[in-house]
Tab-separated table of C-alpha atoms in Angstrom:
chain	number	residue	atom	x	y	z
A	683	MET	CA	62.852	133.276	132.464
A	684	ALA	CA	61.825	132.182	135.949
A	685	HIS	CA	59.879	134.560	138.177
A	686	PRO	CA	59.483	134.825	141.970
A	687	ALA	CA	57.327	132.167	143.648
A	688	GLN	CA	57.195	130.144	140.434
A	689	VAL	CA	56.021	126.567	140.981
A	690	GLY	CA	56.056	124.970	137.540
A	691	PHE	CA	58.529	124.870	134.692
A	692	GLN	CA	59.642	127.829	132.641
A	693	ASP	CA	57.814	128.468	129.372
A	694	ALA	CA	58.970	126.091	126.656
A	695	ALA	CA	60.971	127.703	123.864
A	696	SER	CA	61.761	124.558	121.893
A	697	PRO	CA	59.783	121.557	120.599
A	698	LEU	CA	61.813	119.263	122.850
A	699	MET	CA	60.889	121.199	125.986
A	700	GLU	CA	57.230	121.114	124.943
A	701	GLU	CA	57.440	117.321	124.741
A	702	LEU	CA	59.028	117.212	128.194
A	703	LEU	CA	56.224	119.351	129.610
A	704	TYR	CA	53.582	117.066	128.071
A	705	PHE	CA	55.322	114.034	129.565
A	706	HIS	CA	55.508	115.736	132.965
A	707	ASP	CA	51.748	116.389	132.920
A	708	HIS	CA	51.104	112.818	131.746
A	709	ALA	CA	53.187	111.301	134.562
A	710	LEU	CA	51.704	113.683	137.138
A	711	LEU	CA	48.174	112.622	136.169
A	712	ILE	CA	49.065	108.954	136.596
A	713	LEU	CA	50.718	109.716	139.931
A	714	THR	CA	47.606	111.538	141.122
A	715	LEU	CA	45.318	108.657	140.162
A	716	VAL	CA	47.569	106.125	141.895
A	717	SER	CA	47.758	108.257	145.047
A	718	VAL	CA	43.973	108.663	145.203
A	719	PHE	CA	43.448	104.929	144.680
A	720	VAL	CA	45.966	103.975	147.387
A	721	LEU	CA	44.443	106.498	149.795
A	722	TYR	CA	40.997	105.024	149.136
A	723	ILE	CA	42.273	101.497	149.835
A	724	ILE	CA	43.903	102.608	153.108
A	725	ILE	CA	40.737	104.352	154.284
A	726	ALA	CA	38.646	101.315	153.322
A	727	MET	CA	40.966	99.001	155.253
A	728	LEU	CA	40.885	101.194	158.351
A	729	SER	CA	37.116	101.476	158.317
A	730	THR	CA	36.273	97.831	157.453
A	731	LYS	CA	36.858	94.554	159.239
A	732	LEU	CA	38.717	92.553	156.604
A	733	TYR	CA	37.983	89.119	158.014
A	734	ASP	CA	36.091	87.873	154.989
A	735	SER	CA	37.918	85.008	153.294
A	736	TYR	CA	36.857	86.422	149.906
A	737	THR	CA	38.789	89.603	150.634
A	738	LEU	CA	41.857	87.908	152.105
A	739	ASP	CA	42.274	85.072	149.608
A	740	ALA	CA	40.709	86.454	146.413
A	741	GLN	CA	42.579	85.369	143.284
A	742	MET	CA	41.188	88.313	141.314
A	743	ILE	CA	42.638	90.840	143.744
A	744	GLU	CA	46.076	89.257	143.437
A	745	ILE	CA	45.870	89.437	139.654
A	746	VAL	CA	44.834	93.090	139.751
A	747	TRP	CA	47.568	94.265	142.100
A	748	THR	CA	50.136	92.435	139.959
A	749	ALA	CA	48.918	93.499	136.521
A	750	LEU	CA	47.923	97.062	137.317
A	751	PRO	CA	51.416	98.290	138.358
A	752	ALA	CA	52.907	96.685	135.245
A	753	PHE	CA	50.342	98.473	133.059
A	754	ILE	CA	51.091	101.788	134.794
A	755	LEU	CA	54.837	101.364	134.204
A	756	ILE	CA	54.215	100.692	130.522
A	757	MET	CA	52.072	103.842	130.254
A	758	ILE	CA	54.979	105.847	131.670
A	759	ALA	CA	57.817	104.051	129.871
A	760	LEU	CA	56.520	104.320	126.294
A	761	PRO	CA	56.325	108.131	126.068
A	762	SER	CA	59.559	108.364	128.074
A	763	LEU	CA	61.445	106.229	125.550
A	764	ARG	CA	59.998	108.267	122.697
A	765	ILE	CA	61.359	111.488	124.190
A	766	LEU	CA	64.757	109.891	124.835
A	767	TYR	CA	65.044	108.997	121.154
A	768	LEU	CA	63.936	112.502	120.148
A	769	MET	CA	66.651	114.015	122.349
A	770	ASP	CA	69.336	111.940	120.611
A	771	GLU	CA	68.018	112.522	117.091
A	772	ILE	CA	69.838	115.198	115.087
A	773	ASP	CA	68.664	115.389	111.478
A	774	ASP	CA	70.862	117.414	109.114
A	775	PRO	CA	71.933	120.216	111.486
A	776	LEU	CA	72.514	123.533	109.749
A	777	LEU	CA	74.831	124.842	112.460
A	778	THR	CA	77.269	123.264	114.912
A	779	VAL	CA	78.354	125.010	118.105
A	780	LYS	CA	80.964	123.619	120.467
A	781	ALA	CA	80.655	124.621	124.143
A	782	MET	CA	83.675	124.070	126.391
A	783	GLY	CA	83.468	124.315	130.162
A	784	HIS	CA	86.324	125.878	132.095
A	785	GLN	CA	86.919	126.880	135.701
A	786	TRP	CA	84.816	129.000	135.716
A	787	TYR	CA	83.492	130.210	132.385
A	788	TRP	CA	82.274	128.894	129.045
A	789	SER	CA	83.890	129.182	125.645
A	790	TYR	CA	82.016	128.769	122.367
A	791	GLU	CA	83.281	127.789	118.947
A	792	TYR	CA	81.183	127.917	115.768
A	793	THR	CA	82.800	125.093	113.844
A	794	ASP	CA	81.118	125.979	110.530
A	795	PHE	CA	83.140	129.199	110.433
A	796	GLU	CA	86.886	129.443	110.065
A	797	ASP	CA	87.617	131.550	113.133
A	798	LEU	CA	84.528	132.329	115.178
A	799	GLN	CA	85.083	131.602	118.838
A	800	PHE	CA	84.943	133.512	122.104
A	801	ASP	CA	84.870	133.152	125.875
A	802	SER	CA	81.775	133.932	127.914
A	803	TYR	CA	82.288	135.290	131.444
A	804	MET	CA	79.717	136.341	134.001
A	805	ILE	CA	79.281	140.116	134.294
A	806	PRO	CA	80.154	141.217	137.857
A	807	THR	CA	77.359	142.739	139.900
A	808	GLN	CA	78.927	146.216	139.893
A	809	ASP	CA	79.038	146.231	136.058
A	810	LEU	CA	75.424	145.198	135.421
A	811	LEU	CA	73.249	147.447	133.284
A	812	PRO	CA	69.520	148.108	133.834
A	813	GLY	CA	67.562	145.045	132.768
A	814	HIS	CA	70.406	142.618	133.379
A	815	PHE	CA	69.952	139.700	135.763
A	816	ARG	CA	72.407	139.242	138.614
A	817	LEU	CA	74.533	136.072	138.341
A	818	LEU	CA	72.896	135.223	135.008
A	819	GLU	CA	74.255	137.765	132.535
A	820	ALA	CA	77.377	137.083	130.455
A	821	ASP	CA	79.642	139.454	128.557
A	822	HIS	CA	79.319	137.390	125.352
A	823	ARG	CA	76.105	135.559	124.569
A	824	MET	CA	75.836	132.410	122.513
A	825	VAL	CA	73.889	133.709	119.507
A	826	VAL	CA	72.025	131.176	117.365
A	827	PRO	CA	69.314	131.386	114.691
A	828	THR	CA	65.716	130.463	115.443
A	829	GLN	CA	63.823	127.595	113.784
A	830	THR	CA	67.100	125.999	112.765
A	831	PRO	CA	68.345	122.514	113.699
A	832	ILE	CA	71.561	122.975	115.668
A	833	ARG	CA	74.091	120.417	116.843
A	834	LEU	CA	75.587	121.332	120.214
A	835	LEU	CA	78.923	119.694	121.078
A	836	ILE	CA	79.757	119.856	124.767
A	837	SER	CA	82.980	119.066	126.587
A	838	ALA	CA	85.199	120.410	129.369
A	839	GLU	CA	88.852	121.293	129.721
A	840	ASP	CA	89.426	120.700	133.420
A	841	VAL	CA	86.627	119.253	135.603
A	842	LEU	CA	83.026	118.121	135.173
A	843	HIS	CA	80.562	120.825	134.147
A	844	SER	CA	76.990	120.676	132.857
A	845	TRP	CA	75.482	122.875	130.129
A	846	ALA	CA	71.836	123.420	131.060
A	847	VAL	CA	69.154	125.831	129.829
A	848	PRO	CA	65.709	124.918	131.272
A	849	SER	CA	63.597	126.805	128.703
A	850	LEU	CA	65.247	124.886	125.861
A	851	GLY	CA	65.028	121.470	127.508
A	852	VAL	CA	68.789	120.922	127.296
A	853	LYS	CA	70.995	119.573	130.078
A	854	MET	CA	74.187	117.804	129.061
A	855	ASP	CA	77.266	116.984	131.094
A	856	ALA	CA	80.589	118.447	129.977
A	857	VAL	CA	83.179	115.736	130.634
A	858	PRO	CA	86.934	116.253	130.112
A	859	GLY	CA	88.190	114.058	127.292
A	860	ARG	CA	84.672	113.231	126.104
A	861	LEU	CA	82.589	114.975	123.448
A	862	ASN	CA	78.843	114.846	124.135
A	863	GLN	CA	76.230	116.201	121.765
A	864	ALA	CA	72.730	117.590	122.097
A	865	SER	CA	70.143	118.837	119.626
A	866	LEU	CA	68.814	122.361	119.771
A	867	ALA	CA	65.946	123.985	117.871
A	868	ILE	CA	64.590	127.241	119.236
A	869	ALA	CA	61.036	128.144	118.248
A	870	ARG	CA	61.019	131.897	118.861
A	871	PRO	CA	63.457	134.806	119.315
A	872	GLY	CA	64.493	135.644	122.842
A	873	VAL	CA	67.202	135.457	125.482
A	874	TYR	CA	67.354	132.240	127.497
A	875	TYR	CA	69.351	131.791	130.673
A	876	GLY	CA	70.914	128.765	132.299
A	877	GLN	CA	73.718	127.829	134.645
A	878	CYS	CA	76.273	125.094	135.102
A	879	SER	CA	74.369	122.261	136.784
A	880	GLU	CA	77.342	120.273	138.009
A	881	ILE	CA	79.151	121.215	141.219
A	882	CYS	CA	82.469	122.075	139.575
A	883	GLY	CA	84.303	124.014	142.256
A	884	ALA	CA	84.425	127.211	144.263
A	885	ASN	CA	82.951	129.451	141.555
A	886	HIS	CA	80.413	126.929	140.321
A	887	SER	CA	77.557	129.437	140.705
A	888	PHE	CA	79.367	132.103	138.678
A	889	MET	CA	79.435	130.586	135.190
A	890	PRO	CA	76.049	131.371	133.616
A	891	ILE	CA	74.845	130.370	130.172
A	892	VAL	CA	73.106	132.963	127.998
A	893	VAL	CA	71.589	131.912	124.669
A	894	GLU	CA	70.268	134.640	122.391
A	895	ALA	CA	68.011	133.359	119.632
A	896	VAL	CA	67.569	135.702	116.651
A	897	PRO	CA	66.142	135.390	113.126
A	898	LEU	CA	68.511	133.939	110.554
A	899	LYS	CA	69.261	137.250	108.828
A	900	HIS	CA	70.259	138.834	112.137
A	901	PHE	CA	72.466	135.841	112.919
A	902	GLU	CA	74.213	136.271	109.570
A	903	SER	CA	74.862	139.930	110.354
A	904	TRP	CA	76.130	139.074	113.843
A	905	SER	CA	78.492	136.358	112.578
A	906	TYR	CA	79.826	138.674	109.866
A	907	ASN	CA	80.559	141.417	112.399
A	908	MET	CA	82.224	138.921	114.765
A	909	LEU	CA	84.474	137.663	111.987
A	910	GLN	CA	85.367	141.215	111.001
A	911	ASP	CA	86.359	142.015	114.587
A	912	THR	CA	88.686	139.031	114.714
């Protein structure tokens, strides 16, 4: 969960988000080194009379300023491609959840069960309980087991939406008529909040996403009770 005056990312709750944080730090380090080097060159140029023919026509300098940017791009591209493949990789998911975006709420369907589905609406401010977060709490949470590979199917019924939970490293567009998928594996129990990240209309800011991760035995009890209620 984010906190006031936070500068960095939220704490990672999934292996994928941990990889994204490592890549962010890696790219930020390269960016810092490049910025310092460019600043040094600018200061050196302003404080030196560059009339020497060796400086103006040096073949080695031309090779360096051509090869160095290419090397930097490779250092950024390789780990980036690795993470992209990890995001698309879904190995033997034990649970499949379908998230549908509507104007303006989410509906969830657990396709491994015969009749386990529900709508998730934002709780109005006047109905919030102590400990609830304004504009982020939903009446029905998406409950999933921890340390379990999950396939998340995402689509929309009306307009473009986007299912995004920063702590889990998931952000996938919900497109009408198209079924997108994302992988989800939550490392520890907790409640993780997100919001629709696509400007989908007047109530775009009032369709939160709440994911509650629980141990497998608690998920089995929850799913059994949900099926009994239906």
